[in-house]
Amino acid sequence: MDQFNIFVRDNIVGYLTVILVGIGRRLGIFQYLYKKAISENIDKKIESVSFSVSELITKLDLNERYLDGWLTAAIEVGLIEIENNDTKLLKTCPYIYDFFIDSNNPVFLGAAYGSIYRIALQEDDVFKNFKTGKLISRAQIPKDIVMEGHRATARMGNTLENYFAKHFRQFQKNLKKEGKILEIGCGYGYNLLNWAKKYKKCGIIGLDIDEEAVNFTREQVLKNKLDERVEVLTISIEDYEIPKDKNKFDLILLNEVLHEMEMDDTFRKNVIDRLYLLLKEGGIVLIGESIIEDLFDPSRKPQLLEALHKWQEIGLTSKFYSEKSFRELIALTSFKNVELIKETYNSFWVLKK
Ligand SMILES: C[S@@+](CC[C@H](N)C(=O)[O-])C[C@H]1O[C@@H](n2cnc3c(N)ncnc32)[C@H](O)[C@@H]1O
């Protein structure tokens, strides 16, 4: 009976929630509710958003019958509740605004659910590749999904900054006064901008191999008037020239990048050796990554979020590390000082020169 309850309550409701959130986001329902909420609640904490069925039909040009099906299921799983039955007024359930509508909220789950849903959209390719082992190019992933992924990783980058501030207080205080930061794999720049706004006296360089992402980041740098001290380059880290000593970096960030780099261990070892050369004496590299065995290790306790990350990225050029295999990789490089800092929900690697 317990097992039955787990499957019915958690799995079926969970599965349905992923599908409903995925479709709701593709239809623009959540995005519409976000705009509505912020226009009605300037400077107020938003708990919930109210809307009518007819409003969604007209504003989003939706079919009534289909929308009714979506809403019925969304009420059943606890995304939406009825505010007024007579007027067909509905509202989001408690916390749903934070979880699925406000993409800036630290507890926003929309991107994670969106990427689980996305696997279903690529199901035919994934299915074929189970037989062939062929990889799916990241370039095949729609741009909006990549951008959203980077927004999610930027939130992790924010957490990384909080932990960095807590564990390296003096180093962080010094960086607040001056210094140089390099972000490798800055993507669409959400993380880069967060750090640039926090470290106002630092010169910052972001680089990425994705030209479209770099162009987008450059626009954001200009818009935020950060161009005097923030530079963004389209270049792979292995081609980035080692600067003279005084221009080396105090801090190098790799936030959710390592597992996405070319999978070959020699390539990665060479990249990490390059980071050593790019760092000033006393400088540090912060690496935010899911820590998981690249191939399953039955002795590890369950790691839901890490397993999810790996499942989302099978077939993309990604390769993860467990604590042991990461230490083995670093042992081949010039870094002698490696530390894994564990916090309640996250952990990160620190390499010191
Ligand atoms: C998941 S994104 C992380 C974005 C950003 N760091 C953040 O936290 O939001 C990983 C990025 O690494 C970039 N990348 C992969 N290999 C790279 C390489 N060899 N040199 C520079 N960037 C690379 C990818 O193009 C992608 O934009």
CSV table of C-alpha atoms and ligand atoms in Angstrom, one decimal:
chain,number,residue,atom,x,y,z
A,1,MET,CA,0.0,0.0,0.0
A,2,ASP,CA,2.9,2.4,0.9
A,3,GLN,CA,4.5,1.7,-2.5
A,4,PHE,CA,1.1,2.3,-4.2
A,5,ASN,CA,0.7,5.6,-2.4
A,6,ILE,CA,4.2,6.7,-3.4
A,7,PHE,CA,3.5,6.0,-7.0
A,8,VAL,CA,0.1,7.5,-7.1
A,9,ARG,CA,0.7,10.5,-5.0
A,10,ASP,CA,4.3,11.4,-5.9
A,11,ASN,CA,4.9,9.9,-9.3
A,12,ILE,CA,1.7,10.4,-11.1
A,13,VAL,CA,1.1,13.8,-9.7
A,14,GLY,CA,4.7,14.7,-10.3
A,15,TYR,CA,4.7,13.5,-13.8
A,16,LEU,CA,1.5,15.3,-14.6
A,17,THR,CA,2.9,18.5,-13.0
A,18,VAL,CA,5.9,18.3,-15.3
A,19,ILE,CA,3.7,18.0,-18.4
A,20,LEU,CA,1.3,20.7,-17.2
A,21,VAL,CA,4.2,23.1,-16.4
A,22,GLY,CA,5.9,22.3,-19.7
A,23,ILE,CA,2.8,23.0,-21.8
A,24,GLY,CA,1.8,26.0,-19.6
A,25,ARG,CA,5.2,27.6,-20.3
A,26,ARG,CA,5.1,26.8,-24.0
A,27,LEU,CA,1.7,28.4,-24.3
A,28,GLY,CA,2.9,31.4,-22.4
A,29,ILE,CA,0.5,31.1,-19.5
A,30,PHE,CA,3.1,31.5,-16.8
A,31,GLN,CA,4.8,34.3,-18.6
A,32,TYR,CA,1.5,36.1,-19.0
A,33,LEU,CA,0.7,35.7,-15.3
A,34,TYR,CA,4.2,37.0,-14.4
A,35,LYS,CA,3.6,40.2,-16.4
A,36,LYS,CA,0.2,40.6,-15.0
A,37,ALA,CA,1.4,40.1,-11.4
A,38,ILE,CA,4.2,42.6,-11.6
A,39,SER,CA,2.1,45.3,-13.3
A,40,GLU,CA,-0.5,45.0,-10.5
A,41,ASN,CA,1.8,44.7,-7.5
A,42,ILE,CA,4.6,47.2,-7.9
A,43,ASP,CA,6.9,46.9,-4.8
A,44,LYS,CA,4.6,44.4,-3.1
A,45,LYS,CA,5.5,40.8,-2.3
A,46,ILE,CA,3.5,38.7,-4.8
A,47,GLU,CA,1.8,35.7,-3.2
A,48,SER,CA,-0.6,34.6,-5.9
A,49,VAL,CA,-2.0,35.7,-9.3
A,50,SER,CA,-5.7,35.8,-10.1
A,51,PHE,CA,-7.1,35.4,-13.6
A,52,SER,CA,-10.3,34.3,-15.4
A,53,VAL,CA,-10.7,31.5,-17.9
A,54,SER,CA,-12.0,34.0,-20.5
A,55,GLU,CA,-9.0,36.2,-20.0
A,56,LEU,CA,-6.5,33.4,-20.9
A,57,ILE,CA,-8.6,32.5,-23.9
A,58,THR,CA,-8.6,36.0,-25.3
A,59,LYS,CA,-5.1,37.2,-24.3
A,60,LEU,CA,-3.3,34.0,-25.4
A,61,ASP,CA,-5.7,33.0,-28.2
A,62,LEU,CA,-6.4,29.5,-26.7
A,63,ASN,CA,-9.1,27.0,-27.4
A,64,GLU,CA,-11.6,26.8,-24.6
A,65,ARG,CA,-11.9,23.1,-24.6
A,66,TYR,CA,-8.2,22.4,-24.4
A,67,LEU,CA,-7.6,25.2,-21.8
A,68,ASP,CA,-10.4,23.6,-19.7
A,69,GLY,CA,-8.5,20.3,-19.8
A,70,TRP,CA,-5.3,21.9,-18.8
A,71,LEU,CA,-6.9,23.9,-16.0
A,72,THR,CA,-8.8,20.9,-14.6
A,73,ALA,CA,-5.6,18.9,-14.3
A,74,ALA,CA,-3.7,22.0,-13.0
A,75,ILE,CA,-6.3,22.3,-10.2
A,76,GLU,CA,-6.0,18.6,-9.5
A,77,VAL,CA,-2.2,18.7,-9.0
A,78,GLY,CA,-2.2,21.9,-6.9
A,79,LEU,CA,-0.9,24.4,-9.4
A,80,ILE,CA,-4.1,26.5,-9.5
A,81,GLU,CA,-7.1,26.9,-7.2
A,82,ILE,CA,-10.6,28.3,-7.6
A,83,GLU,CA,-11.1,31.8,-6.3
A,84,ASN,CA,-14.7,32.3,-7.3
A,85,ASN,CA,-16.7,29.6,-8.9
A,86,ASP,CA,-19.5,31.8,-10.2
A,87,THR,CA,-17.3,34.2,-12.1
A,88,LYS,CA,-14.8,31.4,-13.1
A,89,LEU,CA,-12.1,33.3,-11.4
A,90,LEU,CA,-9.0,31.2,-10.6
A,91,LYS,CA,-5.7,31.9,-8.8
A,92,THR,CA,-2.3,30.3,-8.4
A,93,CYS,CA,-1.9,28.0,-5.3
A,94,PRO,CA,0.4,29.2,-2.5
A,95,TYR,CA,4.1,29.2,-3.6
A,96,ILE,CA,3.4,28.5,-7.2
A,97,TYR,CA,4.2,32.1,-8.1
A,98,ASP,CA,7.7,31.6,-6.6
A,99,PHE,CA,8.2,28.1,-7.9
A,100,PHE,CA,7.0,28.4,-11.5
A,101,ILE,CA,6.2,32.0,-12.4
A,102,ASP,CA,8.9,34.3,-11.1
A,103,SER,CA,12.1,33.2,-12.9
A,104,ASN,CA,14.2,35.5,-10.7
A,105,ASN,CA,13.2,33.8,-7.5
A,106,PRO,CA,15.9,31.6,-5.9
A,107,VAL,CA,13.4,28.7,-5.5
A,108,PHE,CA,12.3,29.0,-9.1
A,109,LEU,CA,11.8,25.4,-10.5
A,110,GLY,CA,10.4,26.3,-13.9
A,111,ALA,CA,13.7,25.8,-15.7
A,112,ALA,CA,14.3,22.4,-14.0
A,113,TYR,CA,10.8,21.2,-14.9
A,114,GLY,CA,11.1,22.7,-18.3
A,115,SER,CA,14.2,20.7,-19.0
A,116,ILE,CA,12.7,17.4,-17.8
A,117,TYR,CA,9.8,18.2,-20.1
A,118,ARG,CA,12.2,19.0,-22.9
A,119,ILE,CA,13.5,15.5,-22.9
A,120,ALA,CA,10.0,14.4,-23.9
A,121,LEU,CA,10.2,16.7,-26.9
A,122,GLN,CA,13.5,15.1,-28.0
A,123,GLU,CA,12.3,11.7,-27.2
A,124,ASP,CA,12.7,10.3,-30.8
A,125,ASP,CA,16.3,11.4,-31.0
A,126,VAL,CA,17.1,10.2,-27.5
A,127,PHE,CA,15.4,6.8,-28.3
A,128,LYS,CA,17.4,6.3,-31.5
A,129,ASN,CA,20.7,7.3,-29.7
A,130,PHE,CA,20.1,4.7,-27.0
A,131,LYS,CA,21.1,2.2,-29.7
A,132,THR,CA,23.9,4.1,-31.4
A,133,GLY,CA,25.4,6.2,-28.5
A,134,LYS,CA,25.4,9.1,-30.9
A,135,LEU,CA,25.5,12.6,-29.2
A,136,ILE,CA,23.1,15.4,-29.7
A,137,SER,CA,24.7,18.7,-30.5
A,138,ARG,CA,24.0,21.5,-28.0
A,139,ALA,CA,23.4,23.6,-31.1
A,140,GLN,CA,20.3,21.6,-31.8
A,141,ILE,CA,18.7,22.8,-28.5
A,142,PRO,CA,16.3,25.8,-29.1
A,143,LYS,CA,17.9,29.1,-28.0
A,144,ASP,CA,15.2,30.0,-25.5
A,145,ILE,CA,15.7,26.7,-23.7
A,146,VAL,CA,19.5,27.3,-23.5
A,147,MET,CA,18.9,30.8,-22.2
A,148,GLU,CA,16.6,29.6,-19.6
A,149,GLY,CA,19.2,26.9,-18.6
A,150,HIS,CA,21.7,29.7,-18.2
A,151,ARG,CA,19.3,31.7,-16.0
A,152,ALA,CA,19.0,28.6,-13.8
A,153,THR,CA,22.8,28.1,-13.6
A,154,ALA,CA,23.2,31.8,-12.8
A,155,ARG,CA,21.1,31.2,-9.7
A,156,MET,CA,23.5,28.5,-8.8
A,157,GLY,CA,26.3,31.0,-9.5
A,158,ASN,CA,24.7,33.3,-7.0
A,159,THR,CA,24.7,30.6,-4.4
A,160,LEU,CA,28.3,30.0,-5.2
A,161,GLU,CA,29.1,33.6,-4.6
A,162,ASN,CA,27.3,33.5,-1.2
A,163,TYR,CA,29.4,30.4,-0.2
A,164,PHE,CA,32.5,32.0,-1.5
A,165,ALA,CA,31.8,35.1,0.6
A,166,LYS,CA,31.2,32.9,3.7
A,167,HIS,CA,34.3,30.6,3.3
A,168,PHE,CA,36.8,33.1,1.9
A,169,ARG,CA,35.8,36.3,3.8
A,170,GLN,CA,39.2,38.1,3.6
A,171,PHE,CA,39.8,37.1,0.0
A,172,GLN,CA,36.3,38.3,-0.9
A,173,LYS,CA,36.8,41.6,1.0
A,174,ASN,CA,40.0,42.3,-0.9
A,175,LEU,CA,38.2,41.6,-4.2
A,176,LYS,CA,35.5,44.1,-3.2
A,177,LYS,CA,38.4,46.7,-3.3
A,178,GLU,CA,40.2,45.6,-6.5
A,179,GLY,CA,41.1,42.6,-8.6
A,180,LYS,CA,40.6,40.7,-11.8
A,181,ILE,CA,38.0,38.0,-12.4
A,182,LEU,CA,37.7,35.6,-15.3
A,183,GLU,CA,34.5,33.7,-16.0
A,184,ILE,CA,35.0,30.8,-18.4
A,185,GLY,CA,31.9,29.7,-20.2
A,186,CYS,CA,29.9,32.8,-19.3
A,187,GLY,CA,27.2,31.9,-21.8
A,188,TYR,CA,24.3,34.4,-21.8
A,189,GLY,CA,26.0,36.4,-19.1
A,190,TYR,CA,23.4,36.1,-16.3
A,191,ASN,CA,26.0,34.9,-13.8
A,192,LEU,CA,28.7,37.3,-15.1
A,193,LEU,CA,26.4,40.3,-14.6
A,194,ASN,CA,25.5,39.2,-11.0
A,195,TRP,CA,29.2,39.0,-10.1
A,196,ALA,CA,30.1,42.2,-12.0
A,197,LYS,CA,27.4,44.1,-9.9
A,198,LYS,CA,28.7,42.6,-6.7
A,199,TYR,CA,32.4,43.2,-7.4
A,200,LYS,CA,32.2,46.8,-8.5
A,201,LYS,CA,35.9,47.5,-8.5
A,202,CYS,CA,37.0,44.4,-10.4
A,203,GLY,CA,38.0,44.1,-14.0
A,204,ILE,CA,36.1,41.2,-15.4
A,205,ILE,CA,36.5,39.1,-18.5
A,206,GLY,CA,33.9,36.6,-19.6
A,207,LEU,CA,34.5,34.1,-22.5
A,208,ASP,CA,32.5,31.5,-24.3
A,209,ILE,CA,32.6,29.5,-27.5
A,210,ASP,CA,29.0,30.3,-28.2
A,211,GLU,CA,29.0,33.5,-30.3
A,212,GLU,CA,25.3,34.2,-30.0
A,213,ALA,CA,25.5,34.0,-26.3
A,214,VAL,CA,28.6,36.3,-26.2
A,215,ASN,CA,26.8,38.9,-28.4
A,216,PHE,CA,23.8,38.8,-26.0
A,217,THR,CA,26.1,39.2,-23.0
A,218,ARG,CA,27.9,42.2,-24.7
A,219,GLU,CA,24.5,43.9,-25.2
A,220,GLN,CA,23.7,43.4,-21.5
A,221,VAL,CA,27.1,44.7,-20.4
A,222,LEU,CA,26.4,47.9,-22.5
A,223,LYS,CA,22.9,48.2,-21.2
A,224,ASN,CA,24.1,48.0,-17.6
A,225,LYS,CA,26.9,50.5,-18.3
A,226,LEU,CA,29.6,48.0,-17.3
A,227,ASP,CA,31.6,48.1,-20.5
A,228,GLU,CA,34.5,50.1,-18.9
A,229,ARG,CA,35.5,47.1,-16.8
A,230,VAL,CA,33.7,44.1,-18.2
A,231,GLU,CA,34.9,42.5,-21.5
A,232,VAL,CA,33.3,39.5,-23.2
A,233,LEU,CA,35.1,37.4,-25.8
A,234,THR,CA,34.2,34.6,-28.2
A,235,ILE,CA,37.0,32.2,-27.6
A,236,SER,CA,37.6,28.8,-26.2
A,237,ILE,CA,39.6,28.7,-23.0
A,238,GLU,CA,42.4,26.6,-24.5
A,239,ASP,CA,43.0,29.4,-27.0
A,240,TYR,CA,42.9,32.3,-24.5
A,241,GLU,CA,46.4,33.8,-24.3
A,242,ILE,CA,48.2,33.8,-20.9
A,243,PRO,CA,48.6,37.4,-19.9
A,244,LYS,CA,51.7,39.0,-18.3
A,245,ASP,CA,51.9,38.5,-14.5
A,246,LYS,CA,50.3,41.8,-13.5
A,247,ASN,CA,47.3,41.0,-15.7
A,248,LYS,CA,46.7,37.5,-14.3
A,249,PHE,CA,43.5,36.8,-12.4
A,250,ASP,CA,42.7,36.7,-8.7
A,251,LEU,CA,39.6,34.6,-9.3
A,252,ILE,CA,38.5,32.3,-12.1
A,253,LEU,CA,34.9,31.0,-12.2
A,254,LEU,CA,33.6,27.8,-13.9
A,255,ASN,CA,30.0,27.7,-13.0
A,256,GLU,CA,28.3,24.6,-14.5
A,257,VAL,CA,30.9,24.6,-17.3
A,258,LEU,CA,33.3,21.8,-16.7
A,259,HIS,CA,30.9,18.9,-17.5
A,260,GLU,CA,30.0,20.6,-20.7
A,261,MET,CA,33.5,20.9,-22.0
A,262,GLU,CA,34.9,18.5,-24.5
A,263,MET,CA,34.7,15.1,-22.8
A,264,ASP,CA,38.3,14.0,-23.3
A,265,ASP,CA,40.2,13.9,-20.0
A,266,THR,CA,43.5,15.1,-21.6
A,267,PHE,CA,41.7,18.2,-23.0
A,268,ARG,CA,40.2,18.9,-19.5
A,269,LYS,CA,43.6,18.3,-17.8
A,270,ASN,CA,45.2,20.8,-20.2
A,271,VAL,CA,42.4,23.3,-19.6
A,272,ILE,CA,42.9,23.1,-15.8
A,273,ASP,CA,46.7,23.5,-16.2
A,274,ARG,CA,45.9,26.6,-18.3
A,275,LEU,CA,43.8,28.0,-15.4
A,276,TYR,CA,46.9,27.6,-13.2
A,277,LEU,CA,48.9,29.7,-15.6
A,278,LEU,CA,46.1,32.3,-15.8
A,279,LEU,CA,46.0,32.7,-12.0
A,280,LYS,CA,48.0,35.1,-9.9
A,281,GLU,CA,50.0,33.6,-7.1
A,282,GLY,CA,47.5,33.1,-4.2
A,283,GLY,CA,44.6,33.2,-6.6
A,284,ILE,CA,41.7,30.7,-6.6
A,285,VAL,CA,39.5,28.9,-9.1
A,286,LEU,CA,35.9,28.2,-8.0
A,287,ILE,CA,34.2,25.3,-9.7
A,288,GLY,CA,30.4,24.9,-9.3
A,289,GLU,CA,29.4,21.4,-10.6
A,290,SER,CA,27.1,18.5,-10.0
A,291,ILE,CA,29.2,15.9,-8.3
A,292,ILE,CA,28.2,12.5,-9.6
A,293,GLU,CA,30.0,9.5,-11.0
A,294,ASP,CA,30.1,9.6,-14.7
A,295,LEU,CA,29.0,6.0,-14.7
A,296,PHE,CA,26.8,4.8,-11.9
A,297,ASP,CA,28.3,3.9,-8.6
A,298,PRO,CA,25.9,1.8,-6.5
A,299,SER,CA,27.7,2.6,-3.2
A,300,ARG,CA,26.7,6.3,-3.4
A,301,LYS,CA,23.5,7.3,-1.6
A,302,PRO,CA,20.7,8.7,-3.9
A,303,GLN,CA,21.4,12.1,-5.3
A,304,LEU,CA,18.2,13.2,-6.9
A,305,LEU,CA,19.3,16.6,-8.3
A,306,GLU,CA,22.6,15.4,-9.6
A,307,ALA,CA,21.0,12.3,-11.2
A,308,LEU,CA,18.5,14.6,-12.8
A,309,HIS,CA,21.2,16.8,-14.1
A,310,LYS,CA,23.0,13.8,-15.6
A,311,TRP,CA,19.7,12.4,-17.1
A,312,GLN,CA,19.0,15.8,-18.7
A,313,GLU,CA,22.5,15.9,-20.3
A,314,ILE,CA,22.9,12.3,-21.5
A,315,GLY,CA,23.6,12.4,-25.2
A,316,LEU,CA,24.9,16.0,-25.0
A,317,THR,CA,28.7,16.3,-24.8
A,318,SER,CA,28.8,16.1,-21.0
A,319,LYS,CA,30.9,14.2,-18.6
A,320,PHE,CA,30.6,14.5,-14.8
A,321,TYR,CA,32.9,13.7,-11.9
A,322,SER,CA,32.5,12.1,-8.6
A,323,GLU,CA,34.6,13.5,-5.7
A,324,LYS,CA,37.2,10.7,-6.3
A,325,SER,CA,37.4,11.0,-10.1
A,326,PHE,CA,37.6,14.8,-9.9
A,327,ARG,CA,40.5,14.6,-7.4
A,328,GLU,CA,42.2,12.1,-9.8
A,329,LEU,CA,41.9,14.6,-12.6
A,330,ILE,CA,43.3,17.4,-10.6
A,331,ALA,CA,46.2,15.2,-9.4
A,332,LEU,CA,47.4,15.2,-13.0
A,333,THR,CA,47.5,19.0,-13.1
A,334,SER,CA,49.7,21.7,-11.5
A,335,PHE,CA,47.2,22.4,-8.7
A,336,LYS,CA,48.3,20.9,-5.4
A,337,ASN,CA,45.7,22.5,-3.2
A,338,VAL,CA,42.2,21.2,-3.9
A,339,GLU,CA,39.2,21.5,-1.5
A,340,LEU,CA,35.6,20.4,-1.8
A,341,ILE,CA,33.4,22.7,0.3
A,342,LYS,CA,30.1,21.1,1.2
A,343,GLU,CA,27.1,23.1,2.2
A,344,THR,CA,23.6,21.8,3.0
A,345,TYR,CA,22.3,21.6,-0.6
A,346,ASN,CA,25.3,22.4,-2.7
A,347,SER,CA,29.0,21.9,-2.9
A,348,PHE,CA,31.8,23.5,-4.8
A,349,TRP,CA,35.4,22.9,-5.6
A,350,VAL,CA,38.2,25.3,-4.8
A,351,LEU,CA,41.6,25.1,-6.5
A,352,LYS,CA,44.3,27.4,-5.0
A,353,LYS,CA,47.6,28.5,-6.5
B,1,LIG,C1,25.7,25.8,-18.6
B,1,LIG,S1,26.6,27.1,-19.4
B,1,LIG,C2,27.0,28.0,-18.0
B,1,LIG,C3,26.8,29.5,-18.1
B,1,LIG,C4,27.3,30.4,-17.0
B,1,LIG,N1,28.6,30.0,-16.5
B,1,LIG,C5,26.3,30.4,-15.9
B,1,LIG,O1,26.7,30.1,-14.8
B,1,LIG,O2,25.2,30.9,-16.1
B,1,LIG,C6,28.1,26.4,-19.9
B,1,LIG,C7,28.8,27.3,-21.0
B,1,LIG,O3,30.1,26.8,-21.1
B,1,LIG,C8,30.5,27.1,-22.5
B,1,LIG,N2,31.7,26.3,-22.9
B,1,LIG,C9,31.8,25.0,-23.1
B,1,LIG,N3,33.1,24.7,-23.5
B,1,LIG,C10,33.8,25.8,-23.4
B,1,LIG,C11,35.2,26.2,-23.7
B,1,LIG,N4,36.1,25.2,-24.1
B,1,LIG,N5,35.6,27.4,-23.6
B,1,LIG,C12,34.7,28.4,-23.2
B,1,LIG,N6,33.4,28.1,-22.9
B,1,LIG,C13,32.9,26.9,-23.0
B,1,LIG,C14,29.2,26.7,-23.3
B,1,LIG,O4,29.2,27.3,-24.5
B,1,LIG,C15,28.1,27.2,-22.3
B,1,LIG,O5,27.8,28.5,-22.7
